[in-house]
Coordinates of C-alpha atoms in Angstrom, one line a residue:
M1 CA -17.6 -25.7 15.3
I2 CA -21.3 -24.9 14.5
G3 CA -24.0 -27.5 12.6
R4 CA -22.9 -30.5 10.3
P5 CA -20.2 -31.0 7.8
G6 CA -21.0 -29.6 4.8
Q7 CA -24.6 -26.9 6.1
A8 CA -24.2 -23.6 5.9
A9 CA -23.2 -22.8 9.4
W10 CA -20.4 -25.1 9.2
L11 CA -19.0 -23.7 6.5
L12 CA -19.3 -20.0 7.4
G13 CA -17.7 -21.2 11.0
Y14 CA -14.7 -22.2 9.0
E15 CA -14.6 -19.3 7.0
V16 CA -14.7 -17.0 9.7
L17 CA -12.4 -18.7 11.9
L18 CA -9.6 -18.7 8.1
G19 CA -10.8 -15.3 8.2
W20 CA -9.3 -14.2 11.5
R21 CA -6.6 -16.6 11.4
N22 CA -5.3 -15.1 8.6
L23 CA -5.5 -12.0 10.4
F24 CA -3.7 -12.8 13.2
A25 CA -1.1 -13.9 11.5
R26 CA 0.3 -10.5 10.2
Y27 CA 1.4 -9.8 13.1
G28 CA 3.2 -12.6 14.5
R29 CA 3.0 -12.2 17.9
R30 CA 1.9 -14.8 20.9
G31 CA 1.5 -14.8 24.5
V32 CA 0.8 -12.1 26.5
S33 CA 2.3 -9.2 24.4
A34 CA -0.5 -10.3 22.2
W35 CA -2.9 -8.4 24.1
I36 CA -1.3 -5.4 24.6
P37 CA -2.8 -3.5 22.0
P38 CA -6.4 -5.0 21.7
L39 CA -6.6 -4.1 25.6
I40 CA -5.3 -0.2 24.6
L41 CA -7.5 0.2 22.1
L42 CA -10.4 -1.2 24.4
A43 CA -9.2 1.2 26.7
L44 CA -9.1 4.1 24.2
A45 CA -12.8 3.1 23.1
V46 CA -14.4 3.1 26.4
A47 CA -12.8 5.9 27.2
G48 CA -13.6 7.6 24.4
G49 CA -17.0 6.3 24.3
V50 CA -18.4 7.9 27.9
P51 CA -18.0 11.6 27.4
L52 CA -19.8 10.8 23.3
G53 CA -22.1 9.4 25.1
H54 CA -22.8 12.0 27.5
F55 CA -22.8 14.4 24.3
L56 CA -25.2 12.3 22.5
R57 CA -27.8 12.3 25.8
H58 CA -28.0 16.0 25.9
A59 CA -28.1 17.2 22.4
G60 CA -31.3 16.7 22.3
P61 CA -32.9 16.2 18.6
M62 CA -30.9 15.4 15.9
T63 CA -32.9 15.7 12.6
G64 CA -31.1 18.8 10.9
A65 CA -29.6 18.7 7.8
P66 CA -26.5 19.0 9.5
Y67 CA -26.9 15.5 11.2
V68 CA -28.7 13.9 8.2
V69 CA -24.9 15.5 5.8
S70 CA -22.6 14.0 8.8
A71 CA -24.6 10.7 9.0
C72 CA -24.7 10.1 5.0
A73 CA -20.8 10.9 4.9
L74 CA -19.6 8.6 7.8
A75 CA -21.2 5.6 5.9
F76 CA -20.0 6.4 2.7
T77 CA -16.4 6.5 4.6
V78 CA -17.4 3.6 6.0
F79 CA -19.1 2.1 3.0
L80 CA -15.6 3.1 1.1
L81 CA -13.1 1.7 3.7
M82 CA -15.3 -1.9 3.6
L83 CA -14.8 -1.8 -0.3
S84 CA -11.7 -2.1 -0.6
Q85 CA -11.2 -4.7 2.0
T86 CA -13.9 -6.4 -0.1
L87 CA -11.8 -6.3 -2.8
A88 CA -8.8 -7.7 -1.4
A89 CA -10.9 -10.7 -0.1
A90 CA -12.0 -11.2 -3.7
A91 CA -8.8 -11.5 -5.2
D92 CA -7.5 -13.7 -2.6
T93 CA -10.1 -15.8 -3.2
L94 CA -9.8 -15.6 -7.0
Y95 CA -5.8 -16.6 -6.8
E96 CA -4.5 -17.6 -3.8
R97 CA -6.5 -19.7 -1.5
G98 CA -6.8 -21.9 -4.3
D99 CA -9.9 -24.8 -2.5
L100 CA -12.6 -23.7 -5.1
D101 CA -12.0 -27.2 -7.1
L102 CA -12.0 -29.4 -4.3
L103 CA -15.2 -27.0 -2.2
F104 CA -17.2 -27.8 -5.9
S105 CA -15.8 -31.7 -6.1
S106 CA -17.0 -32.6 -2.7
P107 CA -20.6 -33.5 -2.5
I108 CA -21.7 -30.3 -1.1
P109 CA -23.8 -28.4 -3.7
P110 CA -21.7 -25.5 -5.4
R111 CA -24.7 -23.0 -4.3
R112 CA -24.3 -23.5 -1.1
V113 CA -20.3 -22.9 -1.1
L114 CA -20.7 -20.0 -3.2
M115 CA -23.3 -18.0 -1.1
V116 CA -21.1 -19.2 2.8
R117 CA -17.9 -18.4 0.8
F118 CA -19.3 -14.5 0.0
L119 CA -21.2 -14.3 2.9
G120 CA -17.9 -15.0 5.3
I121 CA -16.0 -12.4 3.1
A122 CA -18.5 -10.2 4.9
V123 CA -19.4 -11.8 8.5
N124 CA -15.0 -11.0 8.5
I125 CA -15.2 -7.5 7.2
F126 CA -18.2 -6.6 9.7
T127 CA -16.4 -8.3 12.2
M128 CA -13.1 -6.7 11.3
F129 CA -14.9 -3.1 12.1
A130 CA -17.0 -4.6 14.7
S131 CA -14.0 -4.8 16.7
L132 CA -12.8 -1.7 16.3
L133 CA -16.0 0.1 17.0
A134 CA -18.3 -1.9 19.1
P135 CA -16.6 -0.9 22.5
V136 CA -17.3 2.2 21.2
F137 CA -21.1 1.7 20.7
V138 CA -21.4 -0.3 24.1
T139 CA -19.8 2.3 25.8
V140 CA -22.2 4.9 24.2
A141 CA -25.1 2.8 24.3
A142 CA -25.0 2.2 28.2
V143 CA -24.2 6.1 29.1
A144 CA -27.2 7.9 26.1
G145 CA -29.5 4.7 25.9
P146 CA -29.7 1.1 24.1
R147 CA -31.5 2.7 21.1
W148 CA -27.3 3.7 20.1
L149 CA -26.5 -0.5 19.3
A150 CA -28.5 0.2 16.3
G151 CA -24.9 1.2 14.9
L152 CA -24.1 -1.9 14.9
V153 CA -26.6 -3.3 13.0
V154 CA -25.9 -0.5 10.4
L155 CA -22.4 -1.7 10.1
A156 CA -23.0 -4.9 9.4
A157 CA -25.4 -3.7 6.9
L158 CA -23.0 -1.6 5.0
A159 CA -21.1 -4.5 5.6
L160 CA -23.0 -6.8 3.5
A161 CA -23.7 -3.6 1.0
A162 CA -20.0 -3.3 0.8
C163 CA -19.4 -6.7 -0.3
G164 CA -22.1 -7.1 -2.9
A165 CA -20.2 -4.4 -4.3
G166 CA -16.4 -5.8 -4.1
L167 CA -18.2 -8.5 -6.3
L168 CA -19.7 -6.9 -8.5
L169 CA -16.6 -4.4 -9.1
A170 CA -14.0 -7.4 -9.4
L171 CA -16.1 -9.3 -11.8
G172 CA -16.6 -6.1 -13.8
L173 CA -12.6 -5.7 -13.9
F174 CA -12.2 -9.5 -14.5
A175 CA -14.4 -9.2 -17.3
L176 CA -12.6 -5.5 -18.9
I177 CA -9.2 -5.8 -18.5
G178 CA -9.0 -9.5 -17.8
P179 CA -7.8 -12.5 -14.4
R180 CA -3.8 -11.3 -14.7
R181 CA -4.6 -7.5 -14.6
T182 CA -7.7 -7.9 -12.1
R183 CA -5.4 -9.2 -10.0
S184 CA -3.3 -6.3 -9.4
V185 CA -5.9 -3.8 -10.0
A186 CA -7.5 -5.0 -7.0
Q187 CA -5.0 -5.2 -4.4
L188 CA -3.8 -2.0 -5.0
A189 CA -6.8 -0.3 -5.4
S190 CA -8.3 -1.9 -2.3
A191 CA -5.0 -0.2 -0.6
L192 CA -5.2 2.8 -2.3
I193 CA -8.9 3.4 -1.3
G194 CA -8.2 4.1 2.2
A195 CA -4.8 6.2 1.6
S196 CA -6.9 8.3 -0.8
L197 CA -10.3 8.5 1.7
F198 CA -7.1 10.1 4.0
L199 CA -5.2 11.9 2.1
F200 CA -9.0 13.9 0.5
T201 CA -9.7 14.6 4.1
Q202 CA -5.4 16.5 4.6
L203 CA -5.3 18.0 0.9
R204 CA -8.9 20.0 1.9
L205 CA -6.9 20.5 5.1
L206 CA -4.4 22.0 4.0
L207 CA -5.0 23.5 0.8
S208 CA -7.9 25.7 2.9
E209 CA -7.8 28.9 3.7
T210 CA -8.8 28.5 7.3
H211 CA -7.6 25.1 8.0
E212 CA -10.8 24.1 7.9
S213 CA -11.1 20.1 7.7
L214 CA -13.8 18.9 5.6
W215 CA -16.5 17.5 8.5
A216 CA -16.7 21.3 9.5
S217 CA -17.2 22.2 6.2
L218 CA -19.9 19.7 5.5
W219 CA -21.6 20.6 9.3
R220 CA -21.3 24.4 8.0
A221 CA -22.5 24.1 4.6
A222 CA -26.0 22.0 5.6
E223 CA -25.8 24.8 8.7
E224 CA -26.3 27.6 6.7
G225 CA -28.4 25.9 3.9
R226 CA -26.0 25.8 0.9
L227 CA -26.2 22.2 1.1
A228 CA -29.8 20.9 0.9
P229 CA -29.4 16.6 1.3
P230 CA -33.0 15.3 0.0
P231 CA -35.4 13.3 2.2
I232 CA -34.5 10.1 1.3
A233 CA -30.9 10.7 2.5
S234 CA -32.2 10.6 6.3
L235 CA -32.5 7.2 6.0
P236 CA -29.1 6.1 7.3
L237 CA -29.3 8.8 10.2
R238 CA -32.8 7.4 11.5
A239 CA -31.1 3.9 11.0
F240 CA -28.6 4.7 13.2
L241 CA -31.0 6.5 15.4
G242 CA -32.7 3.3 15.9
E243 CA -35.9 3.6 14.4
P244 CA -37.3 1.0 13.4
G245 CA -38.4 1.5 10.3
P246 CA -35.9 3.2 8.6
L247 CA -33.9 0.5 10.4
A248 CA -35.3 -2.5 8.9
L249 CA -35.5 -0.8 5.3
F250 CA -31.6 0.8 5.1
T251 CA -31.3 -3.3 6.1
I252 CA -33.2 -4.7 3.5
A253 CA -31.3 -2.7 1.3
C254 CA -28.2 -3.3 1.9
A255 CA -28.3 -7.5 2.3
G256 CA -31.0 -7.1 -1.4
L257 CA -28.0 -6.0 -2.9
F258 CA -25.9 -9.0 -1.4
L259 CA -27.7 -11.6 -2.4
T260 CA -29.1 -9.5 -5.6
V261 CA -25.4 -9.5 -6.4
T262 CA -24.5 -13.1 -5.2
A263 CA -27.1 -15.1 -6.9
S264 CA -27.1 -13.8 -10.5
L265 CA -22.7 -13.6 -10.6
G266 CA -22.4 -16.7 -8.8
P267 CA -21.9 -18.7 -11.9
R268 CA -19.8 -16.1 -13.5
F269 CA -17.8 -16.1 -10.5
V270 CA -17.0 -19.8 -11.1
A271 CA -16.1 -19.2 -14.5
S272 CA -13.7 -16.2 -13.1
A273 CA -11.7 -18.7 -10.6
A274 CA -11.4 -21.0 -13.4
A275 CA -9.9 -18.5 -15.2
A276 CA -7.3 -16.9 -13.2
K277 CA -6.3 -20.2 -12.0
G278 CA -5.7 -21.0 -16.2
A279 CA -3.9 -17.6 -16.3
A280 CA -1.6 -18.2 -12.6
F281 CA -0.3 -21.6 -14.7
A282 CA -0.3 -20.2 -17.8
A283 CA 1.9 -16.8 -16.4
R284 CA 4.2 -19.5 -15.3
A285 CA 5.0 -20.9 -18.3
R286 CA 7.3 -19.3 -21.3
P287 CA 7.8 -20.1 -24.5
P288 CA 11.1 -21.7 -25.3
G289 CA 14.3 -19.6 -26.5
A290 CA 12.1 -16.5 -24.7
A291 CA 14.8 -16.3 -21.4
R292 CA 17.5 -14.0 -21.6
F293 CA 20.8 -14.2 -19.0
A294 CA 22.6 -11.3 -17.9
R295 CA 26.1 -10.9 -18.7
S296 CA 27.2 -10.9 -15.2
G297 CA 26.0 -12.0 -11.9
F298 CA 25.1 -8.3 -10.5
G299 CA 23.0 -8.0 -13.4
A300 CA 21.1 -11.3 -12.5
V301 CA 20.3 -10.3 -9.5
V302 CA 19.2 -7.5 -9.5
R303 CA 16.5 -8.3 -12.7
K304 CA 15.2 -11.0 -10.6
E305 CA 14.6 -8.8 -7.5
L306 CA 13.1 -6.7 -9.6
R307 CA 10.8 -8.7 -11.2
L308 CA 10.2 -10.1 -8.2
L309 CA 8.6 -7.3 -6.9
A310 CA 7.2 -5.5 -10.2
R311 CA 5.0 -8.8 -10.0
D312 CA 4.4 -8.9 -6.4
Q313 CA 1.4 -6.3 -6.7
A314 CA 0.4 -7.2 -3.2
L315 CA 3.4 -6.9 -0.9
L316 CA 4.9 -3.3 -3.1
S317 CA 1.7 -1.8 -2.4
Q318 CA 1.9 -2.4 1.2
V319 CA 5.1 -0.8 1.7
L320 CA 4.9 2.0 -1.6
L321 CA 1.8 3.1 0.0
R322 CA 3.3 5.4 2.7
L323 CA 4.9 7.5 -0.4
L324 CA 1.6 9.0 -0.7
Y325 CA 2.0 10.2 2.8
L326 CA 4.3 12.2 1.3
I327 CA 1.6 14.5 -1.2
P328 CA 1.1 16.6 2.1
V329 CA 3.9 17.4 3.2
T330 CA 5.3 18.5 -0.6
L331 CA 2.2 20.9 0.0
V332 CA 3.4 22.4 3.1
L333 CA 6.4 22.5 0.9
A334 CA 5.0 24.6 -2.0
R335 CA 2.1 26.5 1.0
S336 CA 5.2 27.8 2.8
A337 CA 7.4 28.6 -0.1
A338 CA 4.6 30.5 -1.4
R339 CA 4.1 32.5 1.2
G340 CA 7.5 33.3 2.6
E341 CA 7.7 30.8 5.1
A342 CA 10.4 29.6 5.8
V343 CA 10.1 28.1 9.2
A344 CA 8.5 24.7 7.7
L345 CA 10.3 24.1 4.8
P346 CA 13.2 22.1 7.3
G347 CA 11.0 20.2 9.2
A348 CA 9.0 19.4 5.9
A349 CA 12.6 18.3 4.5
A350 CA 13.3 16.5 7.4
M351 CA 10.0 14.1 7.0
V352 CA 10.7 13.6 3.2
V353 CA 14.6 11.9 4.2
F354 CA 12.4 9.7 7.4
M355 CA 10.2 8.2 4.5
A356 CA 12.4 7.8 2.7
G357 CA 14.0 5.2 5.1
Q358 CA 11.2 4.3 6.5
V359 CA 10.7 3.3 2.3
A360 CA 13.8 1.9 1.6
G361 CA 14.1 -0.4 4.2
S362 CA 11.0 -2.2 3.4
L363 CA 12.0 -3.0 0.5
A364 CA 15.5 -4.1 1.8
W365 CA 13.6 -6.3 4.4
I366 CA 11.3 -7.6 1.3
T367 CA 14.7 -7.9 -1.3
V368 CA 16.9 -9.1 1.6
S369 CA 15.1 -12.0 4.1
A370 CA 12.3 -12.8 1.4
E371 CA 14.0 -16.1 -0.6
E372 CA 12.3 -19.0 -1.9
A373 CA 16.2 -20.9 -2.5
P374 CA 18.8 -19.5 -0.1
D375 CA 20.5 -22.9 -0.8
L376 CA 20.8 -22.2 -4.6
L377 CA 22.4 -19.0 -3.2
A378 CA 24.5 -20.1 -1.1
C379 CA 25.9 -22.8 -3.5
A380 CA 25.8 -20.0 -6.6
P381 CA 29.2 -19.1 -8.4
T382 CA 28.5 -15.7 -7.5
P383 CA 30.0 -14.4 -4.1
V384 CA 27.7 -12.8 -1.1
A385 CA 29.5 -9.4 -1.6
T386 CA 27.4 -9.3 -5.7
I387 CA 24.3 -10.3 -4.5
R388 CA 24.1 -8.7 -1.5
R389 CA 24.9 -5.5 -3.4
G390 CA 22.1 -6.2 -6.6
K391 CA 19.9 -6.8 -3.9
L392 CA 20.4 -3.3 -2.5
T393 CA 20.4 -2.4 -5.5
A394 CA 16.6 -3.7 -6.5
A395 CA 15.9 -2.2 -3.1
L396 CA 16.9 1.8 -3.7
A397 CA 16.5 1.9 -7.2
P398 CA 12.3 2.2 -7.1
L399 CA 12.5 4.1 -4.4
A400 CA 15.6 6.4 -6.3
V401 CA 12.6 6.9 -9.2
L402 CA 9.7 7.6 -6.3
M403 CA 11.6 10.2 -4.5
L404 CA 12.2 12.7 -8.1
V405 CA 8.9 14.2 -7.9
P406 CA 9.4 15.4 -3.4
L407 CA 12.7 15.9 -4.2
G408 CA 12.5 18.1 -7.5
I409 CA 10.0 20.0 -6.0
V410 CA 11.8 20.7 -2.6
A411 CA 14.6 22.0 -5.3
V412 CA 12.7 24.3 -7.3
L413 CA 11.4 26.0 -4.2
S414 CA 15.3 26.2 -2.7
P415 CA 18.2 24.3 -5.1
E416 CA 20.3 24.1 -1.5
L417 CA 17.5 22.9 0.5
G418 CA 16.9 20.2 -2.3
L419 CA 20.5 19.3 -2.7
V420 CA 20.7 18.9 1.4
T421 CA 17.6 16.6 1.5
A422 CA 18.6 14.6 -1.6
L423 CA 21.8 13.9 0.3
G424 CA 19.4 13.2 3.7
A425 CA 17.3 10.9 1.9
A426 CA 19.9 8.9 -0.1
A427 CA 22.2 8.7 4.0
A428 CA 18.6 7.1 5.6
A429 CA 18.1 5.2 2.3
V430 CA 21.2 3.5 2.3
C431 CA 21.4 2.9 6.4
S432 CA 18.1 1.5 6.8
A433 CA 19.0 -1.1 4.2
L434 CA 22.4 -2.0 5.8
I435 CA 20.4 -2.8 8.8
N436 CA 17.9 -5.1 7.0
I437 CA 21.6 -6.7 6.3
W438 CA 22.7 -6.9 9.1
Q439 CA 19.6 -8.3 10.8
Q440 CA 18.0 -10.3 7.9
K441 CA 16.0 -13.2 8.8
P442 CA 15.3 -15.1 5.7
A443 CA 11.6 -16.6 5.0
R444 CA 9.8 -17.2 2.3
R445 CA 8.5 -15.1 0.4
S446 CA 4.7 -16.1 0.3
D447 CA 4.6 -16.0 3.9
F448 CA 5.6 -11.6 3.8
R449 CA 2.0 -11.0 3.0
R450 CA 1.2 -12.5 7.1
R451 CA 4.1 -10.1 8.6
R452 CA 3.8 -6.5 8.7
G453 CA 7.5 -5.4 8.6
A454 CA 10.9 -6.8 10.0
S455 CA 11.7 -8.0 13.4
W456 CA 10.5 -4.7 16.2
Y457 CA 14.7 -5.0 17.2
A458 CA 15.3 -3.7 13.4
L459 CA 12.3 -1.5 12.6
W460 CA 13.3 0.4 16.2
A461 CA 16.8 0.6 14.7
E462 CA 15.5 1.8 11.4
A463 CA 13.4 4.4 12.9
S464 CA 16.1 5.5 15.4
V465 CA 18.8 5.9 12.4
S466 CA 16.1 7.6 9.8
G467 CA 14.8 9.7 13.0
A468 CA 18.6 11.0 13.9
L469 CA 19.1 11.8 9.6
S470 CA 16.0 13.6 9.7
V471 CA 16.7 15.8 12.5
A472 CA 20.2 16.9 11.1
T473 CA 18.4 17.4 8.1
A474 CA 16.5 19.8 9.6
F475 CA 19.1 21.3 11.1
A476 CA 21.5 21.9 8.2
A477 CA 18.5 23.8 6.4
A478 CA 18.6 25.9 9.0
R479 CA 22.5 26.1 8.5
S480 CA 22.9 25.3 12.6
V481 CA 25.7 23.3 13.9
W482 CA 23.1 21.4 15.8
M483 CA 23.4 19.2 12.3
L484 CA 27.6 17.8 13.4
A485 CA 25.6 16.7 16.7
A486 CA 22.1 14.7 15.2
L487 CA 25.0 12.5 12.6
A488 CA 27.3 12.2 15.1
V489 CA 24.3 10.1 17.3
A490 CA 23.2 8.6 13.7
G491 CA 26.7 7.2 13.3
V492 CA 27.3 5.5 16.9
L493 CA 23.9 4.1 16.4
M494 CA 25.3 2.0 13.0
L495 CA 28.5 1.7 14.6
L496 CA 26.4 -0.3 17.3
L497 CA 24.3 -2.6 15.0
R498 CA 27.1 -3.2 12.1
R499 CA 27.5 -6.9 12.2
S500 CA 30.3 -8.6 10.3
D501 CA 29.4 -10.6 7.3
A502 CA 30.8 -14.0 9.4
R503 CA 28.8 -13.0 12.4
V504 CA 25.6 -12.5 9.7
A505 CA 26.6 -15.8 9.1
E506 CA 26.5 -17.8 11.9
T507 CA 23.4 -16.0 13.2
L508 CA 21.8 -17.6 9.3
K509 CA 23.0 -20.6 9.9
A510 CA 22.0 -20.5 13.2
A511 CA 18.2 -20.0 12.3
S512 CA 18.2 -22.1 9.4

């Protein structure tokens, strides 16, 4: 580790090491297979960087309004994506890690601890984005000239600015809505920002009569003079092009924002961390007589699982975020129906069914496999079948509520198609939930944030069955007899995947 114990470089090294350890822990892979996805991304980045470098090498001077607008839009997009990661990191620092008390009681000055913690967030965010973009920048620089390496400096400056803005926003939320709500809002906002950017571009593409993308619209508006950026707007482009003066000014401005926020809000951040810890203890304490017991074991399991799902907003947001991507599908339905185009309706209905199966599988994975006290449930007087039905009900109930909007829109456009889509979505949801029962791998709920989903075999099974049912839904919407063949494929897969209760119990016993 760099530096002596207690120094800023020593602390920063451990912050970066901890951040990357948590990132790698989400994938759960070890050995040679862990290097396959990074190598594929590296190959794609290099393959895309070579033609981009040749284009930029012969593009001529890039100082016009279209280039300025495009550079500003790109910098703003990257800034928002980094801001979402900063919000998640700030929530983790305040609520999850719980090591600030230990660090503040050490002989290390608290000001140094806070500065390194904030800088560690910025460094981890930069390395996360640089791991994806650095191969492109290096390849472009090798083809078009070394000045394009300035993009990495711009990326680091944006990470500092996003970290400062994210910390300021997190503490502002803390002061406005309190410690308990700040945790939920920060975690949900960090997930929604990235998805909203994607959805915004897709909605613009779907709603446009010419099906023109947002980037093409901005370029054409600037080229035609309808969008005239001010002179200061050229600063990101000139910094990106490697001009020394603008690059230094852009870096100083972003670093100044970071230093100003962290230096002025450091003591308040300490107070917020203490208040957050106190709020966590207060949330666990319940007044005497406040607990109410359910009348049946089934009701107790359903209430318990629903309460845990609602309490863990970070884990739930990762799952339910997929439902946001149904918005473009819903717009395709509405637009196709308005134009009298019936061809796109079966495909959109199939997408709704497939997404229902995927979300149901993720929710069932949480309720079935995430259990802090499996031994307590094993010795409970409630039968195992009742506990299992309660967990499945808790997994499918939120999905039923969330699917009312897309299914309602489909039913308004075509009642017959709405009924077919609802049946297909219900079948996909139940099948995915059953697969997670047959292929469950219990673990502590607190460890699930580091895992992206169930085992690869369960994920493959969910995708296969949901895909077969979505194809069957599309054929049913088109009134084709091929629906029976797709249903047969889904039925055969379910029979092959089915495991008896005794075999599931043996597998769980062997795993424990």
